[in-house]
MMTF fields as JSON, N, C-alpha, C and O atoms, coordinates in Angstrom:
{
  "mmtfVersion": "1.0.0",
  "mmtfProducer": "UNKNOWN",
  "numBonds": 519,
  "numAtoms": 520,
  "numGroups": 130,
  "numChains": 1,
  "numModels": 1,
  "chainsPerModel": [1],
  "groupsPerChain": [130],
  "chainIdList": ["A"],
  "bondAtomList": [4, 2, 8, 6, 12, 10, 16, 14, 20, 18, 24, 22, 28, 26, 32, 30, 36, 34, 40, 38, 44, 42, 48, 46, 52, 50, 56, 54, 60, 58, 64, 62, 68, 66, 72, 70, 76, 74, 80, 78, 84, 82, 88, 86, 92, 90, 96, 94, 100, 98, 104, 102, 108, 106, 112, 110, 116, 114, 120, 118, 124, 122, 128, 126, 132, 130, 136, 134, 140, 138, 144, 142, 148, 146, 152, 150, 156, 154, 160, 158, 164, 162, 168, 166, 172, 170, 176, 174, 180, 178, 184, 182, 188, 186, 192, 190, 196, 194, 200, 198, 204, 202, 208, 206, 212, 210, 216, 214, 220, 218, 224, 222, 228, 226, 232, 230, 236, 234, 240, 238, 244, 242, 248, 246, 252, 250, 256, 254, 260, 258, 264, 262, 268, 266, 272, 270, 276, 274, 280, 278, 284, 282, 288, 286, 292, 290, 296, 294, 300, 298, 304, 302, 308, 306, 312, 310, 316, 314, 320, 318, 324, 322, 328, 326, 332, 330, 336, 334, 340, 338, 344, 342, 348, 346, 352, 350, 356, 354, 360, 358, 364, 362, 368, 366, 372, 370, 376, 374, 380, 378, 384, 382, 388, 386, 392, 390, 396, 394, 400, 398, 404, 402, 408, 406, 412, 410, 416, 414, 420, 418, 424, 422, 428, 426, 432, 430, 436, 434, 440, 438, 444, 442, 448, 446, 452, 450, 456, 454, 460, 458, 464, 462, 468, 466, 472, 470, 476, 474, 480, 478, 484, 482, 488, 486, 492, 490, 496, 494, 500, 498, 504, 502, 508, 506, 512, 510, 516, 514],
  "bondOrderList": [1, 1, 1, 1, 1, 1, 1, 1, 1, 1, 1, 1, 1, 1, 1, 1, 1, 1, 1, 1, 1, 1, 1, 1, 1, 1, 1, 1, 1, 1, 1, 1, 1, 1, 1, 1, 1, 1, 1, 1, 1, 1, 1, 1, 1, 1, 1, 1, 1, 1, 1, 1, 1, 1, 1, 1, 1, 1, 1, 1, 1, 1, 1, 1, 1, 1, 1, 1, 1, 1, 1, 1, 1, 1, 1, 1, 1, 1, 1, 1, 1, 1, 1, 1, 1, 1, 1, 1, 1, 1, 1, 1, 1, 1, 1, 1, 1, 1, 1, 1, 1, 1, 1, 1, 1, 1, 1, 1, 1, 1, 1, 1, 1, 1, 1, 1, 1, 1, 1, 1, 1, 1, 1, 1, 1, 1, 1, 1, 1],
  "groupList": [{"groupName": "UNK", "atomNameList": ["N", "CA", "C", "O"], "elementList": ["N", "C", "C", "O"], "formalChargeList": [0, 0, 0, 0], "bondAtomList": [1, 0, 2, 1, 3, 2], "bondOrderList": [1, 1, 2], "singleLetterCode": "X", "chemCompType": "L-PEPTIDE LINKING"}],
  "groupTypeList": [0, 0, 0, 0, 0, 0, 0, 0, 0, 0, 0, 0, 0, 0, 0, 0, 0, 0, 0, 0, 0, 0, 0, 0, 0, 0, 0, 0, 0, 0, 0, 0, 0, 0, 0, 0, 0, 0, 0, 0, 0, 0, 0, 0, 0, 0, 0, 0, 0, 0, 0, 0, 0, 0, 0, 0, 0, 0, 0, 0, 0, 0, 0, 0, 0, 0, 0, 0, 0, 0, 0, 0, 0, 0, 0, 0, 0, 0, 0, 0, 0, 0, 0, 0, 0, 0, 0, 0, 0, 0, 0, 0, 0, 0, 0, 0, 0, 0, 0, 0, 0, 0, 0, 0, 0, 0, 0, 0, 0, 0, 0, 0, 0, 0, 0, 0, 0, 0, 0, 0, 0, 0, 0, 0, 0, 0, 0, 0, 0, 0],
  "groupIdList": [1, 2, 3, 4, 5, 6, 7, 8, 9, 10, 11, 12, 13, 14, 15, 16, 17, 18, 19, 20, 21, 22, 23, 24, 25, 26, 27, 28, 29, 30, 31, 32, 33, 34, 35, 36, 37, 38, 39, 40, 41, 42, 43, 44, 45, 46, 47, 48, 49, 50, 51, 52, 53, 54, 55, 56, 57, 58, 59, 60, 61, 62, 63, 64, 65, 66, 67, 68, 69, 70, 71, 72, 73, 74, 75, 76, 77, 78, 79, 80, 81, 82, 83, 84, 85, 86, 87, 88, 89, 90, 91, 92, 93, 94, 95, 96, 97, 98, 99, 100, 101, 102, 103, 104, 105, 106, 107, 108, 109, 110, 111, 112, 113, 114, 115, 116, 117, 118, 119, 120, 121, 122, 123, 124, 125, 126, 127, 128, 129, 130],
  "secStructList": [7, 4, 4, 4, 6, 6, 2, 2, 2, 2, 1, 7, 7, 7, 6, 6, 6, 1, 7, 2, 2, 2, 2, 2, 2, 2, 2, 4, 4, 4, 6, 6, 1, 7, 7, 4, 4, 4, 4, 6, 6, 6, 1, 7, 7, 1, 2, 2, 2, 2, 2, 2, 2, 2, 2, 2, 2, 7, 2, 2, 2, 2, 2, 2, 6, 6, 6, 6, 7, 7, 3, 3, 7, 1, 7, 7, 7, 6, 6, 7, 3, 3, 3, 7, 7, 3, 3, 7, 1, 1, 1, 3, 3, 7, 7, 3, 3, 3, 3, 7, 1, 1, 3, 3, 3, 3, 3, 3, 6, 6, 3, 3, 3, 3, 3, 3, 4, 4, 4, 7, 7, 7, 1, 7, 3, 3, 7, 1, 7, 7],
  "xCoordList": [98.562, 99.06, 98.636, 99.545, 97.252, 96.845, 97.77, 98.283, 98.019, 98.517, 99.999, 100.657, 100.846, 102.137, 101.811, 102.792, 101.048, 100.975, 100.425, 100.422, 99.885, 99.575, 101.612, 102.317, 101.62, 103.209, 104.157, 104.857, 103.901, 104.775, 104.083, 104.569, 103.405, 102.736, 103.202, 103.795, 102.998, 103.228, 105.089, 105.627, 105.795, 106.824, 108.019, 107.794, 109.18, 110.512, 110.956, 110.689, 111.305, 112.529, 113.742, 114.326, 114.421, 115.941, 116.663, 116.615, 117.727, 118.321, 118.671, 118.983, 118.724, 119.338, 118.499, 118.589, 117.777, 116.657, 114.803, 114.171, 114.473, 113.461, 113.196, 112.216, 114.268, 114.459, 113.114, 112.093, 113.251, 112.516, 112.722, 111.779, 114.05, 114.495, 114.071, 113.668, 114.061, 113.859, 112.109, 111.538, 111.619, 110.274, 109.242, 108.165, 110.068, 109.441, 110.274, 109.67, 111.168, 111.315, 110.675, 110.927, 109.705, 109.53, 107.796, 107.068, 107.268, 106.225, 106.342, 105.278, 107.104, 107.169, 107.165, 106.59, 107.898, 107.943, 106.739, 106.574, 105.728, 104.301, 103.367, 102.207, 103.433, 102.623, 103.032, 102.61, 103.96, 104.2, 105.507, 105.684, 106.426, 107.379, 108.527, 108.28, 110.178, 111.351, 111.713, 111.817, 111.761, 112.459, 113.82, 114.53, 114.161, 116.081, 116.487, 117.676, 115.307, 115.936, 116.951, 117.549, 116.967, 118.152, 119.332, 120.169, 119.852, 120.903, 121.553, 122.633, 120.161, 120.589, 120.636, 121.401, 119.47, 119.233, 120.926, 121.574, 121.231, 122.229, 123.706, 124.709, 123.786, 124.613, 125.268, 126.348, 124.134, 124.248, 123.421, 122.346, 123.864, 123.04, 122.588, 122.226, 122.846, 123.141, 121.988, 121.246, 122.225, 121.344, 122.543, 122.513, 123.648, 124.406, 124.62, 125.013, 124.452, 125.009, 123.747, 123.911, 122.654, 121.442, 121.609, 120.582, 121.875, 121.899, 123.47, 123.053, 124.432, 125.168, 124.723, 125.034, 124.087, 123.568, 122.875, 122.968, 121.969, 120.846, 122.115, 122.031, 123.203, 123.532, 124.047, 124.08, 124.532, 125.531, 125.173, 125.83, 123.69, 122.209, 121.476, 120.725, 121.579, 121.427, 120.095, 119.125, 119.856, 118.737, 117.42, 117.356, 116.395, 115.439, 114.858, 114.013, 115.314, 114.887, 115.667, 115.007, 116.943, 117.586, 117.345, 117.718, 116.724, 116.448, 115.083, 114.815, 114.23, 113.053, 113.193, 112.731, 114.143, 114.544, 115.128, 115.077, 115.716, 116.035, 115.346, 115.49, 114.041, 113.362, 111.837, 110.656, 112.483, 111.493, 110.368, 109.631, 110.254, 108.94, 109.262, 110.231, 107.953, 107.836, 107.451, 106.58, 107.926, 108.06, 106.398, 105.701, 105.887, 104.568, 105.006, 105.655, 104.392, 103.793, 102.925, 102.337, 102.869, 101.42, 101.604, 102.639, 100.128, 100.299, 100.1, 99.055, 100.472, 100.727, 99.206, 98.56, 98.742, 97.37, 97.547, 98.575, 96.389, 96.429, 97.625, 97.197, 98.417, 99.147, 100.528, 101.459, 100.625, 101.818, 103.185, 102.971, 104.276, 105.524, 106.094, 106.517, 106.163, 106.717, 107.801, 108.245, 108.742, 109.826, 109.819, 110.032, 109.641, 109.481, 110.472, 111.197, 110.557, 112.055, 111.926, 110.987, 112.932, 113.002, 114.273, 114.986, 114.666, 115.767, 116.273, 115.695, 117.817, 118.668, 120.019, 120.875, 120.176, 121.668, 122.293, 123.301, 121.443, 122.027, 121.983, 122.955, 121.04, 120.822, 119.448, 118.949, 118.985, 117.951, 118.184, 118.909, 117.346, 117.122, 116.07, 115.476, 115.694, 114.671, 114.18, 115.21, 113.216, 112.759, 111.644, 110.657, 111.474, 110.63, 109.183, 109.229, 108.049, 106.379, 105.754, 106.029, 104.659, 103.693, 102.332, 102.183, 101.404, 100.827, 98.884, 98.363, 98.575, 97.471, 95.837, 94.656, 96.618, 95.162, 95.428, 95.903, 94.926, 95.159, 96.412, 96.57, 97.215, 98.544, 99.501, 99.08, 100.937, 101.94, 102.474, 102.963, 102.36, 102.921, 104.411, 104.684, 105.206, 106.448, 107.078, 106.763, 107.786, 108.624, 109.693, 110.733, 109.756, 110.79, 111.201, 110.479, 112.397, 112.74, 111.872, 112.103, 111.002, 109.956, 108.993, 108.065, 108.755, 107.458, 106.682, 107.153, 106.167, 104.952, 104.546, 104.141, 104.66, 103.636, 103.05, 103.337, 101.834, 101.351, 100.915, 100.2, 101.635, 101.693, 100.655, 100.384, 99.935, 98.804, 99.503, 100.63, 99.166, 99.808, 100.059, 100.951, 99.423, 99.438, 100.556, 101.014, 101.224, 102.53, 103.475, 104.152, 103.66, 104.658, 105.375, 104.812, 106.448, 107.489, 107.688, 107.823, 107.693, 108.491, 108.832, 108.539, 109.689, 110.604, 110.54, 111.391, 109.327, 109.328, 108.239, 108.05, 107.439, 105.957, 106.296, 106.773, 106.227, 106.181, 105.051, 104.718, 104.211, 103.101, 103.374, 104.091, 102.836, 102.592, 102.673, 103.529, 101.754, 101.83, 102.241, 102.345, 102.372, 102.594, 101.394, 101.521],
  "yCoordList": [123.013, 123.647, 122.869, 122.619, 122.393, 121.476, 120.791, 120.989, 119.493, 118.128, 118.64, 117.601, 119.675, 120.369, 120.647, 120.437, 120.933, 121.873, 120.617, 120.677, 119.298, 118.55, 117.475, 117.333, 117.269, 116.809, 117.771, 117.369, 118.725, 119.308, 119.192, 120.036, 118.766, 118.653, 117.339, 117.181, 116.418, 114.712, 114.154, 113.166, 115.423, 114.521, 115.599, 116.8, 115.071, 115.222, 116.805, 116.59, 117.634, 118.714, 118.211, 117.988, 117.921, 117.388, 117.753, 117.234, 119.018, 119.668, 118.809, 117.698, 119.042, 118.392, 117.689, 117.495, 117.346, 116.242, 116.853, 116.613, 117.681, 118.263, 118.799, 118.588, 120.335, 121.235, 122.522, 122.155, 123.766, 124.67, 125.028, 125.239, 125.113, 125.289, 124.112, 124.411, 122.999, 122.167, 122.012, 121.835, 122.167, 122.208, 122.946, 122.528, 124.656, 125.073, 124.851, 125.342, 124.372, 124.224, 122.879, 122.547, 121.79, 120.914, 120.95, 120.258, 122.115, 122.657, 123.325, 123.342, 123.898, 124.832, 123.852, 124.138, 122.392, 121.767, 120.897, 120.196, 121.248, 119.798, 121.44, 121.239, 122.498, 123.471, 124.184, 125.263, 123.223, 122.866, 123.934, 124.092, 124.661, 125.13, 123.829, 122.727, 124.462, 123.329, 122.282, 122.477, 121.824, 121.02, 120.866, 119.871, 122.004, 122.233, 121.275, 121.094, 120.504, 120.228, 118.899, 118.452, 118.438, 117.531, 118.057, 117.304, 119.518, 119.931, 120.359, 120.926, 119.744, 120.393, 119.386, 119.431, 118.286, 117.386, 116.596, 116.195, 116.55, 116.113, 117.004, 116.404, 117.823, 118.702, 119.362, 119.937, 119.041, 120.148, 119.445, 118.974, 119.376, 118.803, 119.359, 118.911, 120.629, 121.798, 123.35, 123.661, 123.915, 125.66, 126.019, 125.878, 126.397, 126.742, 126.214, 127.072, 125.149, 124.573, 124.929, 125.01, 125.109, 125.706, 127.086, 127.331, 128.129, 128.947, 129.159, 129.85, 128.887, 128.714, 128.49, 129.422, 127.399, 127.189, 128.4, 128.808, 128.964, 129.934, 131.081, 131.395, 131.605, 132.74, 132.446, 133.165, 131.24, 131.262, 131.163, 131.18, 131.002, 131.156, 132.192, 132.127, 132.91, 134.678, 134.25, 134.254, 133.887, 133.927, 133.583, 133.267, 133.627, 133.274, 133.557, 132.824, 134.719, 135.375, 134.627, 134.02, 134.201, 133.557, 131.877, 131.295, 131.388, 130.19, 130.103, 129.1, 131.011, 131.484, 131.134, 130.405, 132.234, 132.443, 131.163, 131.224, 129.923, 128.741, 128.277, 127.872, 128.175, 127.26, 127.875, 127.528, 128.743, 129.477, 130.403, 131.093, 130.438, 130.861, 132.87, 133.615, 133.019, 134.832, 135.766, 135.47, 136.43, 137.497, 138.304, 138.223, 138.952, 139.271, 140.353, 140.143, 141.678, 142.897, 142.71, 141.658, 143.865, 143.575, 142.502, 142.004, 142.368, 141.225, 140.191, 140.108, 139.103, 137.573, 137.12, 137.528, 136.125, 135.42, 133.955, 133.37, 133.337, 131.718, 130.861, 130.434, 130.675, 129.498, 130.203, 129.475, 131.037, 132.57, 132.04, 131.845, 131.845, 131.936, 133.18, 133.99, 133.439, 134.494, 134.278, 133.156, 135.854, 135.755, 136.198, 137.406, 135.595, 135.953, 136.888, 136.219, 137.931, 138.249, 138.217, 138.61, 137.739, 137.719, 138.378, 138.712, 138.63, 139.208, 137.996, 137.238, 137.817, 136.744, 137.042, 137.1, 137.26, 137.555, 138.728, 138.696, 139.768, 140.764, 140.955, 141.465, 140.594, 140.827, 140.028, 139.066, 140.662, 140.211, 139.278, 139.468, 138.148, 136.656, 136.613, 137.685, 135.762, 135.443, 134.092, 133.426, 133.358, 132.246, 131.793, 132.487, 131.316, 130.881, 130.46, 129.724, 130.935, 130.578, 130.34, 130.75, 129.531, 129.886, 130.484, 130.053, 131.561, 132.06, 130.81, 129.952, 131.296, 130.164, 131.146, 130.809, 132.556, 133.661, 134.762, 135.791, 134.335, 135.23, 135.266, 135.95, 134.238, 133.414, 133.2, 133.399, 132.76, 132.952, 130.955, 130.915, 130.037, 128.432, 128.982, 129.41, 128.841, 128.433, 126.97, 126.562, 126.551, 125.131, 125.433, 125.853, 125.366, 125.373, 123.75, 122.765, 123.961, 123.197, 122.328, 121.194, 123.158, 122.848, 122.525, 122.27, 122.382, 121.696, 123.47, 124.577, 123.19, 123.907, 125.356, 125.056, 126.564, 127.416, 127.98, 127.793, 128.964, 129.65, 130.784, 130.821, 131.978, 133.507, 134.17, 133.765, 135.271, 136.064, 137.109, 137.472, 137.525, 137.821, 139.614, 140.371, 139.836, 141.549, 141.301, 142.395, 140.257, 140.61, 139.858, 139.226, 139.76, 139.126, 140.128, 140.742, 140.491, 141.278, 140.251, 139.043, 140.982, 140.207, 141.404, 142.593, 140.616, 141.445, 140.813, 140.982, 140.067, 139.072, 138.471, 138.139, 138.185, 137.621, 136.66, 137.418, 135.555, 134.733, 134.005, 133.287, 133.979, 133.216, 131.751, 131.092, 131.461, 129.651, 128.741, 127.863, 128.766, 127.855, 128.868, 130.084, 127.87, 128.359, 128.259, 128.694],
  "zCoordList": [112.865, 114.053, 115.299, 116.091, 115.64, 116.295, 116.95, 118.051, 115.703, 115.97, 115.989, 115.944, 116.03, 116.44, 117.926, 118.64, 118.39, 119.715, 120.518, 121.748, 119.759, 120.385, 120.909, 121.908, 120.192, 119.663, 120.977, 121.907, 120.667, 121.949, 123.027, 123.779, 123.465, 124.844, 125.203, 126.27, 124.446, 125.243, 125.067, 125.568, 124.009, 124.203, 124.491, 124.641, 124.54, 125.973, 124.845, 123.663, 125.008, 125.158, 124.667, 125.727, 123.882, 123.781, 122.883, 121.768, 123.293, 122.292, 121.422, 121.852, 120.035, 118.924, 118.201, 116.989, 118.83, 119.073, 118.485, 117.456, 119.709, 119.744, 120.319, 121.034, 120.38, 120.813, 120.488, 119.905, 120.865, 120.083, 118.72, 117.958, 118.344, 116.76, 115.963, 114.839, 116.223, 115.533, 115.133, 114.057, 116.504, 116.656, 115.806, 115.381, 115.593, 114.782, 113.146, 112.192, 112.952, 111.618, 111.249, 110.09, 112.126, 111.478, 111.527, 110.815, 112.737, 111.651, 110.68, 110.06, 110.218, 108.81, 107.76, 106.71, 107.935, 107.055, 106.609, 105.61, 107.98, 107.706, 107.208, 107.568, 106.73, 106.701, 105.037, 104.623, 104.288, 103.439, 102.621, 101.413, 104.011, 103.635, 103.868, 104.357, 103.229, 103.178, 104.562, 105.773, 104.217, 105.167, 105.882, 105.735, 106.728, 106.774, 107.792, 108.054, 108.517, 109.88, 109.896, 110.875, 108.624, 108.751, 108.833, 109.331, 108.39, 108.744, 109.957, 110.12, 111.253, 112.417, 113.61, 114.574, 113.296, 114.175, 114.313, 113.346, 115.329, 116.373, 116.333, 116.717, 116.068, 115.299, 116.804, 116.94, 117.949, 119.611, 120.331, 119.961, 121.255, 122.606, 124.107, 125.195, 123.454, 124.514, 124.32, 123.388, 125.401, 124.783, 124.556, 123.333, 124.788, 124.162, 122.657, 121.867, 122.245, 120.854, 119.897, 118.68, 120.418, 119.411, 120.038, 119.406, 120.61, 120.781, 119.406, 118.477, 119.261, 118.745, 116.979, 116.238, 116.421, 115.616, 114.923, 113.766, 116.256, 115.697, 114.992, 113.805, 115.848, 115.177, 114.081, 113.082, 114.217, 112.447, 111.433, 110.392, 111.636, 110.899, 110.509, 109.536, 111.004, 111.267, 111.965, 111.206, 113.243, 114.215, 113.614, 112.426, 114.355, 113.665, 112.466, 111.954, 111.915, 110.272, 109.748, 108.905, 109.715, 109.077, 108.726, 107.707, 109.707, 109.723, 109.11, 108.447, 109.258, 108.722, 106.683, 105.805, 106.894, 105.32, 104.699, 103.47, 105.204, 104.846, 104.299, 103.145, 105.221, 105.004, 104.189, 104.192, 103.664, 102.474, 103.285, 102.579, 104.257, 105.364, 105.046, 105.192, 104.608, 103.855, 105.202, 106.02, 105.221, 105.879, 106.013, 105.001, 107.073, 106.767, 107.927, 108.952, 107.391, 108.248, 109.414, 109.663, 110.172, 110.716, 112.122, 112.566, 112.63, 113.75, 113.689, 113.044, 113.986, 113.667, 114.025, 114.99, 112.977, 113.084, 113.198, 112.858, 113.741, 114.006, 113.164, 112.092, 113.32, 112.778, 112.359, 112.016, 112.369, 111.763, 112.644, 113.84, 112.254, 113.267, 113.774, 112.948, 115.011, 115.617, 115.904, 116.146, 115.943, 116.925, 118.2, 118.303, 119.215, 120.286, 121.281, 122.017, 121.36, 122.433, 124.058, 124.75, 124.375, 126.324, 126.549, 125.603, 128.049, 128.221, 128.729, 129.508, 128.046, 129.195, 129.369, 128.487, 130.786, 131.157, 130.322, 129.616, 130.58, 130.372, 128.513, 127.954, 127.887, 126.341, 125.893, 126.477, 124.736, 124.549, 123.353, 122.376, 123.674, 123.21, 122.312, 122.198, 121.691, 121.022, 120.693, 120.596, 120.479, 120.592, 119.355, 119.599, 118.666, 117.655, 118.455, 119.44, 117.998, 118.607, 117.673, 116.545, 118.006, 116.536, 117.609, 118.752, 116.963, 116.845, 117.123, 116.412, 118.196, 118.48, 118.265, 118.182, 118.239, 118.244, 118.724, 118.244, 120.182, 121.254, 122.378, 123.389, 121.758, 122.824, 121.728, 120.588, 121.914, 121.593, 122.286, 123.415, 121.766, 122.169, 121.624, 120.502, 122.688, 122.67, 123.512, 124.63, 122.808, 123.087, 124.268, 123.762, 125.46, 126.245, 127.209, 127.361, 127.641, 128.273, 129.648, 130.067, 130.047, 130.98, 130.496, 131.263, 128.957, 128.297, 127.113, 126.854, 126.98, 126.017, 127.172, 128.294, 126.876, 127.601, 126.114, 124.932, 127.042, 125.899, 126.659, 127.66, 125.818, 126.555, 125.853, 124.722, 126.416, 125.964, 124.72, 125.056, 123.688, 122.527, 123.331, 122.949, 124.044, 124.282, 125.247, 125.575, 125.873, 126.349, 125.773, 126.584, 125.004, 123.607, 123.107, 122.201, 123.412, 122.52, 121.409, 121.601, 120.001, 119.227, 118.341, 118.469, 117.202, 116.142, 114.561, 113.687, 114.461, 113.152, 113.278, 114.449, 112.592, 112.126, 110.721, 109.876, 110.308, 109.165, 108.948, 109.891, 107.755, 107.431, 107.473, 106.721, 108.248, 109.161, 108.112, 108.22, 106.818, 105.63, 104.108, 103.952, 103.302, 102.102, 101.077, 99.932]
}
């Protein structure tokens, strides 16, 4: 989780590329779940075209479920993937995080934040490794 959170700090945002979807499916894949992200890398270059992607995917559970990543009860612990929800334009969104403790690292377009877990809406918790 580290050397992921390190990885998103020093390098660029670029849908298709190394976007947030991609970001967290290619920690899932170094944490020794599948590897889907060749089916996505350059596929969109846009938030719309991964916003797009995500639904035809069935959103983050769905992309979750690709890539073999199990479903877990309860509140998300160090290294755990979350689904994060925000409101945008009038509906609520959701965003893939992984779980740092006490904070919530999500991948956005402005770089890496990391939100305090007690104001984290989410709707999905997945165990980080296999």
């Amino acid at each position: 989780m580290d050397d992921t959170l390190r990885e998103w700090r020093r390098s660029a945002f670029v849908y298709g590329q190394s976007d947030c979807m991609l970001s967290i499916g290619r920690y899932l894949a170094r944490t020794g779940h599948e590897d889907v992200t060749g089916q996505f890398v350059g596929r969109y270059d846009t938030a719309e075209g991964a916003q797009g992607q995500m639904a035809a995917h069935g959103g983050v559970a769905g992309l979750m479920a690709l890539a073999g990543a199990v479903a877990k009860d309860g509140e998300p612990a160090r290294g755990d993937v979350v689904e994060v929800l925000y409101d945008g334009e009038g509906e609520t969104l959701a965003i893939g995080g992984i779980c740092t403790g006490d904070s919530v690292a999500v991948r956005l377009e402005r770089g890496m934040v990391e939100i305090r877990l007690k104001f984290v809406r989410h709707r999905g918790v997945w165990h980080g490794s296999r």
